[in-house]
Amino acid sequence: MSQDVTPETSPTHDEATPQSSEQPLEDRGSNRSLRPGSATFVSFITSGWGERPASSATRAPAADHTAARRSALSARFPGERLVVPAGTYKVRSNDTDYRFRPHAAFAHLTGLGMEQEPDAVLVLHPVDDGAGDDGSGHTAILYLRPLAGRDTDEFFSDSRYGEFWVGARPTLEEIETTTGIRTAHIDDLRDALAKDVGADGVQVLVVPGADESIEAVVEEIRATEQAGERDEKLAEALSELRLVKDAHEIQQMREAVDVTIDGFAKVVRALPQAVEHRRGERVIEGTFVGHARQEGNQVGYETIAAAGEHATTLHWTDNDGAVRAGELVLIDAGVEIDSLYTADVTRTLPVDGTFTEVQRRVYQAVLDAADAAFAVAVPGAKFRDIHAAAMDVIAHRLDEWGLLPVSAQEALDPENQHHRRWMVHGTSHHLGIDVHDCAQARGELYLDGVLEPGMVFTIEPGLYFKSDDLLVPAEYRGIGVRIEDDVLVTADGNENLSAALPRDPDAVEAWMADLLR
């Protein structure tokens, strides 16, 4: 990685200079590099540049939908100023950062995805009801750090924001064209937030946990001790706003799923290489992650590539084990596309392309549980019904195999739950711009919520028999199976968005044989 360049006023700017032990700790990272900063250098590097190309910014398709999302939010918070930060960079190690990803609420309300726009803040300013955007009670303004001039130190010296380091940032005008939202310089933010704030004035709410520096600014200016409680209501509302996806979001989900399915095909083709490698799980992970970066933004979450016994660990992400013929490999992976919408799909595959009799028995039980969940995932049902339907199948199948100490019906009693020893996780979660979307919604709208057309969630039952589980016969030990699909509730039922990826064991074997020939 390149070393950063920070201008100096010292005459010894082009030579490493011993630093005093009194140098502040936070400044010592610069000691590792030679840092040009002479007046001659600054004059030379900031001159002789041609005109920037004309802007190619166009209105993004999401902009036709984000205004309606902001209006829906506005209706829940009349007269209050709503602050939705994109967030900032997070340090990975010392002075290197993780790749930036904007906060989900910011992306949902602005349509900005990928690595756009660190430190930006969307503010919904209250106005007279009906006088705001699209007849709402708020006017939206995006506060941004704009492109710096080539005559500034930022241009060549700032490794986080400088054009020389990370490329040219968009101008305020370009962002306004893309999003359809008015823009302003980030330096204007504090005064804008403080306007009309007082004991009887505007209350300012901020999304908690998105950007500590913005939260600190809000805390300084607002006038009520109860504001923190309202912040939580804002976070809650932003989650609930995503429970039902609009047409644009549904299209984004379709694209994310389609790209993910292509990634699974690449993984199957890479299985022979995985078998040969001492850490074959990493071959699987690397294949999918590479696909995600080539065809999307990145993976939507850490890929699970769990072979053999590792498949019985629900969130196995070490992915450092061997992949062996004759065993199963559980792959839980999703591509996050540029808009940040992500798929979340799991398939459990026989490494050599053919299930054994016991593997197929366990796999079929899980598939039957998934199909039972699909059957009840219809408008008017409760979200919790999906899990109940899957668990009914799981309990009865375990009973048939003689693994339960009580009957299936007794096990299903809320006070018992013996069958959950072999499936401790839930069957579904909402999915969208976050892999566990809408997580801050109220329980009565999530777990006890009624299914509506436009909802998107997973159905993902499983069975996991650990290798040291003495309560199951030896033939089951070390087998873990999960089947996960992404589901859209429709007006008359549901649609399996990931149906193009085979689920039936015979279809899985045929699909793998075709890819591996």
XYZ file of C-alpha atoms in Angstrom:
517
model
C 0.000 0.000 0.000
C 1.280 3.468 -0.861
C 2.519 5.730 1.874
C 0.565 8.887 2.509
C 1.896 12.346 1.786
C 1.455 15.120 4.292
C 2.777 18.619 3.635
C 5.414 19.939 6.009
C 6.715 23.390 6.738
C 10.090 22.082 7.932
C 13.023 22.750 5.548
C 13.968 19.039 5.821
C 10.773 17.895 4.197
C 12.379 15.455 1.745
C 14.462 13.502 4.235
C 13.551 11.249 7.131
C 14.064 13.303 10.254
C 14.401 11.840 13.763
C 11.388 12.896 15.817
C 11.357 13.903 19.457
C 9.897 11.476 21.986
C 7.574 14.368 22.853
C 5.816 13.976 19.488
C 2.103 13.204 20.094
C 1.273 9.534 19.628
C -1.413 10.260 17.029
C 1.155 12.064 14.824
C 3.735 9.284 14.789
C 2.202 7.317 11.930
C 3.781 9.802 9.542
C 7.286 8.940 10.755
C 7.457 5.961 8.408
C 7.573 7.938 5.166
C 9.305 10.679 3.244
C 6.814 13.488 2.857
C 7.332 16.182 0.224
C 5.922 19.479 1.391
C 8.182 22.279 0.270
C 6.680 25.433 -1.174
C 8.259 24.526 -4.506
C 6.662 21.086 -4.467
C 3.245 22.437 -3.475
C 3.362 25.063 -6.215
C 4.402 22.471 -8.783
C 1.866 19.776 -7.893
C -1.072 22.166 -7.793
C -0.427 23.636 -11.234
C -0.513 22.484 -14.841
C -3.749 20.499 -14.779
C -6.240 20.473 -17.632
C -9.949 21.158 -17.459
C -12.045 18.479 -15.792
C -14.304 16.570 -18.191
C -17.901 17.681 -18.397
C -20.221 16.011 -15.909
C -21.872 12.787 -17.048
C -24.196 12.561 -14.047
C -27.762 11.439 -14.748
C -30.772 10.916 -12.545
C -30.591 7.448 -10.957
C -33.597 5.095 -11.278
C -33.835 4.947 -7.483
C -34.543 8.684 -7.326
C -38.083 8.073 -8.565
C -38.722 5.951 -5.472
C -36.672 7.530 -2.696
C -38.865 10.644 -2.589
C -41.878 8.479 -1.669
C -39.830 6.764 1.046
C -38.856 10.134 2.516
C -42.475 11.313 2.392
C -43.590 8.211 4.297
C -40.963 8.914 6.951
C -41.960 12.577 7.077
C -45.544 11.658 7.929
C -44.384 9.876 11.086
C -42.374 12.815 12.440
C -44.263 16.066 11.778
C -42.393 19.188 12.876
C -39.186 17.329 13.783
C -35.799 17.620 12.098
C -34.540 14.177 11.046
C -30.803 13.547 10.690
C -29.698 10.448 8.766
C -25.888 10.165 8.438
C -24.167 8.007 5.852
C -21.477 7.260 8.417
C -17.746 7.531 8.097
C -14.756 5.287 7.587
C -14.005 2.657 10.229
C -10.406 1.816 11.072
C -9.362 -1.718 10.201
C -5.826 -1.540 11.564
C -3.714 1.428 12.603
C -4.213 3.923 9.731
C -5.915 1.635 7.211
C -9.686 1.633 6.900
C -12.337 -0.898 6.036
C -14.032 -0.353 2.715
C -16.759 2.235 3.297
C -20.403 1.217 3.191
C -23.120 3.818 3.841
C -25.666 3.239 6.570
C -28.662 1.283 5.292
C -31.166 4.023 6.158
C -29.101 6.635 4.308
C -28.813 4.400 1.234
C -32.536 3.615 1.331
C -33.574 7.284 1.477
C -31.040 8.619 -1.043
C -30.401 5.751 -3.461
C -26.630 6.134 -2.977
C -24.883 2.770 -2.716
C -21.396 1.285 -3.135
C -18.858 3.501 -1.344
C -20.904 6.705 -1.647
C -20.703 9.128 0.217
C -18.557 8.983 3.382
C -19.416 11.694 5.960
C -22.529 12.784 4.075
C -25.669 13.568 6.061
C -29.263 13.606 4.850
C -31.452 16.025 6.795
C -35.216 16.271 6.541
C -36.046 19.831 7.625
C -39.603 20.418 8.870
C -41.754 22.900 6.964
C -45.450 23.702 6.956
C -47.432 20.576 6.231
C -47.792 20.168 2.483
C -45.089 22.729 1.681
C -42.251 20.220 1.577
C -40.997 17.786 -1.027
C -43.858 16.094 -2.905
C -46.379 17.773 -0.613
C -44.850 16.363 2.577
C -43.999 18.175 5.793
C -40.235 18.116 5.207
C -37.641 19.359 2.750
C -34.645 17.070 2.213
C -31.094 18.384 1.904
C -27.945 16.324 1.467
C -24.894 17.796 3.216
C -21.673 16.609 1.575
C -17.956 17.067 1.409
C -17.596 18.272 -2.218
C -14.751 17.825 -4.640
C -11.743 19.883 -3.520
C -9.882 22.110 -5.933
C -6.512 21.070 -7.292
C -5.003 24.108 -5.622
C -5.748 22.703 -2.140
C -3.682 20.502 0.161
C -6.510 17.940 0.187
C -6.006 17.319 -3.520
C -2.610 15.677 -3.109
C -2.053 15.062 0.618
C -5.227 13.582 2.102
C -5.138 9.798 1.766
C -8.799 9.442 2.786
C -10.377 12.122 0.629
C -7.762 13.549 -1.723
C -8.299 13.181 -5.448
C -4.720 11.984 -5.944
C -5.421 9.092 -3.552
C -9.044 8.017 -4.009
C -10.125 9.730 -7.200
C -12.292 12.747 -7.793
C -15.282 13.101 -5.521
C -18.534 14.115 -7.205
C -19.531 17.754 -7.095
C -22.600 18.917 -5.199
C -24.334 19.500 -8.516
C -23.607 15.959 -9.690
C -25.013 14.427 -6.517
C -28.104 16.612 -6.804
C -28.624 15.421 -10.381
C -28.149 11.772 -9.427
C -30.367 11.727 -6.338
C -32.897 14.462 -7.063
C -32.158 15.869 -3.591
C -30.975 19.409 -2.890
C -27.341 19.518 -1.738
C -25.260 21.761 0.496
C -21.692 21.883 1.793
C -21.040 19.790 4.898
C -19.616 22.905 6.575
C -23.170 24.314 6.645
C -24.542 21.357 8.583
C -24.164 22.524 12.167
C -25.909 25.848 11.623
C -28.660 24.124 9.681
C -29.265 21.635 12.478
C -29.355 24.365 15.109
C -31.894 26.560 13.304
C -34.997 27.246 15.421
C -33.930 24.729 18.064
C -35.010 25.682 21.546
C -37.124 24.664 24.490
C -40.288 25.197 22.457
C -38.728 24.963 19.024
C -37.752 22.250 16.604
C -36.698 18.917 18.022
C -33.743 17.264 16.297
C -33.564 13.473 15.961
C -30.540 11.544 14.737
C -30.139 7.902 13.723
C -28.193 6.333 16.611
C -25.025 4.431 15.872
C -24.532 5.754 12.346
C -21.917 8.470 12.952
C -20.633 9.370 16.422
C -19.374 12.783 15.340
C -22.789 13.799 13.991
C -24.495 12.463 17.114
C -22.167 14.640 19.196
C -23.116 17.739 17.181
C -26.800 16.986 17.639
C -26.370 16.457 21.378
C -24.722 19.858 21.674
C -27.546 21.763 20.047
C -30.763 20.101 21.042
C -32.831 21.307 23.908
C -34.552 18.306 25.428
C -33.395 15.380 27.519
C -36.022 13.134 25.942
C -34.513 13.432 22.463
C -32.594 10.177 22.821
C -35.866 8.293 23.153
C -37.073 9.910 19.934
C -33.811 8.883 18.226
C -34.769 5.285 18.895
C -38.193 5.935 17.390
C -36.484 7.269 14.267
C -34.323 4.143 13.973
C -37.426 2.029 14.485
C -39.350 3.909 11.789
C -36.495 3.597 9.299
C -36.468 -0.185 9.789
C -40.236 -0.461 9.488
C -40.176 1.624 6.323
C -38.308 -1.251 4.641
C -40.667 -4.060 5.703
C -42.564 -3.760 2.426
C -40.370 -3.262 -0.631
C -41.348 -0.963 -3.475
C -41.056 -1.905 -7.152
C -37.486 -0.629 -7.458
C -36.358 -2.559 -4.388
C -37.940 -5.767 -5.659
C -36.078 -5.386 -8.933
C -32.837 -4.870 -7.025
C -33.511 -8.048 -5.056
C -34.091 -9.989 -8.260
C -30.770 -8.774 -9.628
C -28.920 -9.634 -6.410
C -30.373 -13.158 -6.403
C -29.608 -13.750 -10.084
C -25.978 -12.721 -9.653
C -25.736 -14.888 -6.547
C -26.996 -17.935 -8.446
C -24.276 -17.381 -11.035
C -21.773 -17.347 -8.168
C -22.970 -20.731 -6.911
C -22.384 -22.192 -10.364
C -18.794 -20.904 -10.284
C -18.334 -22.494 -6.869
C -19.459 -25.902 -8.143
C -16.967 -25.675 -11.010
C -14.258 -24.902 -8.447
C -15.012 -27.939 -6.235
C -12.311 -30.185 -7.785
C -9.732 -27.495 -7.013
C -11.155 -27.165 -3.496
C -10.764 -30.909 -2.896
C -7.102 -30.719 -3.893
C -6.288 -27.739 -1.667
C -5.450 -28.142 2.026
C -7.865 -25.286 2.792
C -10.486 -26.060 0.227
C -13.115 -24.024 2.058
C -11.035 -20.950 1.236
C -11.115 -21.922 -2.436
C -14.910 -21.906 -2.269
C -15.013 -18.621 -0.379
C -12.470 -16.974 -2.658
C -14.339 -18.079 -5.758
C -17.592 -16.560 -4.529
C -16.048 -13.379 -3.134
C -14.193 -12.789 -6.394
C -17.445 -13.203 -8.294
C -19.206 -10.784 -5.938
C -16.584 -8.091 -6.462
C -16.587 -8.577 -10.228
C -20.352 -8.582 -10.706
C -21.609 -6.632 -7.691
C -20.364 -4.387 -4.914
C -19.147 -7.137 -2.611
C -20.581 -10.000 -0.564
C -23.601 -9.093 1.549
C -22.098 -10.846 4.583
C -19.175 -13.117 5.374
C -19.456 -16.216 3.211
C -19.968 -19.536 4.975
C -18.132 -22.382 3.230
C -18.565 -25.217 5.697
C -17.470 -28.697 4.672
C -18.128 -31.880 6.618
C -18.419 -31.357 10.374
C -17.983 -27.605 9.955
C -21.504 -27.472 8.467
C -22.873 -28.146 11.945
C -21.509 -24.777 13.119
C -24.208 -22.332 12.109
C -22.017 -19.339 11.300
C -18.780 -21.032 10.296
C -16.745 -18.282 8.618
C -13.181 -19.407 9.385
C -13.403 -21.372 6.130
C -9.985 -22.908 6.705
C -10.858 -26.584 6.459
C -10.443 -29.307 3.882
C -13.163 -30.254 1.401
C -13.425 -34.025 1.021
C -15.187 -36.228 -1.497
C -18.051 -38.142 0.073
C -18.939 -35.293 2.430
C -21.353 -32.388 2.153
C -20.425 -28.737 1.913
C -22.830 -26.073 3.146
C -22.443 -22.774 1.288
C -24.295 -19.736 2.638
C -23.516 -16.755 0.423
C -25.020 -13.667 -1.159
C -23.903 -10.981 -3.584
C -24.541 -7.387 -2.556
C -25.070 -5.413 -5.758
C -24.050 -1.787 -6.228
C -27.289 -0.470 -4.704
C -26.426 -2.474 -1.530
C -29.371 -4.864 -1.839
C -28.198 -8.381 -1.085
C -29.277 -11.943 -1.657
C -28.908 -14.582 1.058
C -28.921 -18.128 -0.288
C -27.760 -21.467 1.109
C -27.259 -24.754 -0.653
C -25.827 -27.926 0.831
C -24.045 -29.896 -1.861
C -22.431 -33.313 -2.092
C -18.778 -32.587 -2.777
C -18.472 -35.329 -5.395
C -21.892 -34.605 -6.891
C -23.875 -37.487 -5.391
C -25.703 -37.739 -2.041
C -25.264 -40.820 0.095
C -28.451 -42.468 1.363
C -28.163 -40.883 4.822
C -27.218 -37.471 3.437
C -30.218 -37.571 1.125
C -32.510 -38.573 4.015
C -31.458 -35.570 6.087
C -31.526 -33.273 3.050
C -35.055 -34.347 2.113
C -36.303 -33.656 5.633
C -34.949 -30.125 5.460
C -36.409 -29.615 1.985
C -39.818 -30.826 3.174
C -39.645 -28.360 6.072
C -38.811 -25.545 3.656
C -41.694 -26.481 1.365
C -44.084 -26.480 4.335
C -42.888 -22.976 5.209
C -43.441 -21.813 1.626
C -47.004 -23.121 1.766
C -47.955 -20.747 4.607
C -45.912 -17.710 3.470
C -48.927 -15.959 1.963
C -50.678 -12.628 2.534
C -52.625 -12.580 5.774
C -50.473 -15.160 7.563
C -48.211 -14.110 10.412
C -44.474 -14.076 9.995
C -44.115 -16.517 12.887
C -46.317 -19.041 11.033
C -43.444 -19.682 8.633
C -41.218 -20.961 11.416
C -44.010 -22.989 13.004
C -44.714 -24.829 9.740
C -41.065 -25.745 9.270
C -40.674 -26.886 12.864
C -43.694 -29.145 12.619
C -41.998 -31.081 9.810
C -38.622 -31.154 11.557
C -40.113 -32.467 14.804
C -42.119 -35.197 13.106
C -39.172 -36.329 10.969
C -36.905 -36.555 14.011
C -39.636 -38.516 15.754
C -39.858 -40.940 12.837
C -36.110 -41.492 13.082
C -36.408 -42.258 16.797
C -34.270 -39.310 17.896
C -36.751 -37.558 20.200
C -37.247 -38.640 23.827
C -40.922 -37.647 23.521
C -43.488 -37.588 20.735
C -43.280 -34.921 18.048
C -46.382 -33.262 19.432
C -44.903 -33.138 22.925
C -41.645 -31.767 21.569
C -43.517 -28.957 19.799
C -44.961 -27.773 23.106
C -43.355 -24.381 23.871
C -42.243 -25.728 27.249
C -40.302 -28.606 25.642
C -38.769 -27.954 22.183
C -36.568 -31.068 22.149
C -36.325 -30.940 18.346
C -34.623 -27.552 18.533
C -31.443 -29.295 19.733
C -30.814 -29.965 16.048
C -32.048 -26.606 14.700
C -31.552 -23.812 17.196
C -31.934 -20.920 14.740
C -35.065 -19.346 13.323
C -36.472 -20.163 9.911
C -36.772 -16.678 8.417
C -35.570 -13.095 8.532
C -36.407 -10.054 6.421
C -33.950 -9.323 3.641
C -33.059 -6.275 1.582
C -30.508 -3.515 1.882
C -29.190 -5.331 4.959
C -28.908 -9.095 5.101
C -30.908 -9.003 8.345
C -33.110 -6.167 7.181
C -35.625 -4.258 9.290
C -33.949 -5.533 12.464
C -35.073 -2.575 14.593
C -38.752 -2.874 13.696
C -41.205 -3.496 16.529
C -41.955 -7.114 17.322
C -45.629 -6.686 16.542
C -44.692 -5.678 12.989
C -41.921 -8.242 12.546
C -42.311 -11.577 14.324
C -46.015 -11.036 14.920
C -46.473 -9.009 11.765
C -48.969 -9.965 9.084
C -47.464 -10.833 5.710
C -48.125 -8.324 2.936
C -47.300 -8.295 -0.786
C -43.863 -6.780 -1.259
C -42.255 -8.344 1.791
C -38.997 -10.180 1.087
C -37.511 -12.673 3.518
C -35.616 -15.932 3.719
C -36.888 -19.432 4.361
C -33.976 -21.466 5.726
C -34.619 -24.544 7.857
C -31.781 -26.898 8.684
C -30.631 -29.948 10.630
C -27.239 -30.129 12.294
C -25.844 -33.283 13.853
C -22.500 -32.618 15.498
C -19.856 -35.311 15.341
C -19.796 -35.746 19.123
C -23.575 -35.819 19.596
C -24.189 -39.072 21.466
C -27.977 -38.732 21.170
C -27.964 -39.546 17.460
C -26.801 -42.687 15.634
C -23.260 -42.588 14.298
C -24.460 -42.444 10.682
C -25.918 -38.954 11.264
C -22.962 -37.478 13.091
C -21.052 -34.772 11.271
C -23.881 -33.993 8.839
C -25.193 -30.451 8.601
C -27.800 -29.379 6.046
C -29.434 -26.010 5.415
C -31.497 -24.937 2.413
C -32.180 -21.207 2.143
C -34.185 -19.325 -0.435
C -35.238 -15.700 -0.842
C -38.995 -15.235 -0.941
C -41.227 -12.433 -2.219
C -44.798 -12.257 -0.957
C -47.157 -11.622 -3.874
C -50.840 -10.695 -4.049
C -51.877 -14.336 -4.378
C -49.099 -16.222 -2.614
C -45.329 -16.032 -2.918
C -42.481 -16.293 -5.382
C -39.215 -18.076 -4.724
C -36.740 -15.543 -6.109
C -33.932 -18.108 -5.966
C -35.886 -20.979 -7.537
C -33.478 -21.130 -10.490
C -30.893 -22.634 -8.131
C -31.844 -26.330 -7.806
C -33.276 -27.507 -4.487
C -34.569 -31.013 -5.135
C -31.777 -33.561 -4.491
C -32.132 -35.181 -7.928
C -32.043 -31.755 -9.570
C -29.001 -30.783 -7.495
C -27.121 -33.881 -8.647
C -28.042 -33.288 -12.307
C -27.056 -29.597 -12.101
C -23.700 -30.441 -10.529
C -23.006 -33.180 -13.059
C -23.579 -30.741 -15.895
C -21.239 -28.147 -14.347
C -18.503 -30.643 -13.458
C -18.279 -32.497 -16.761
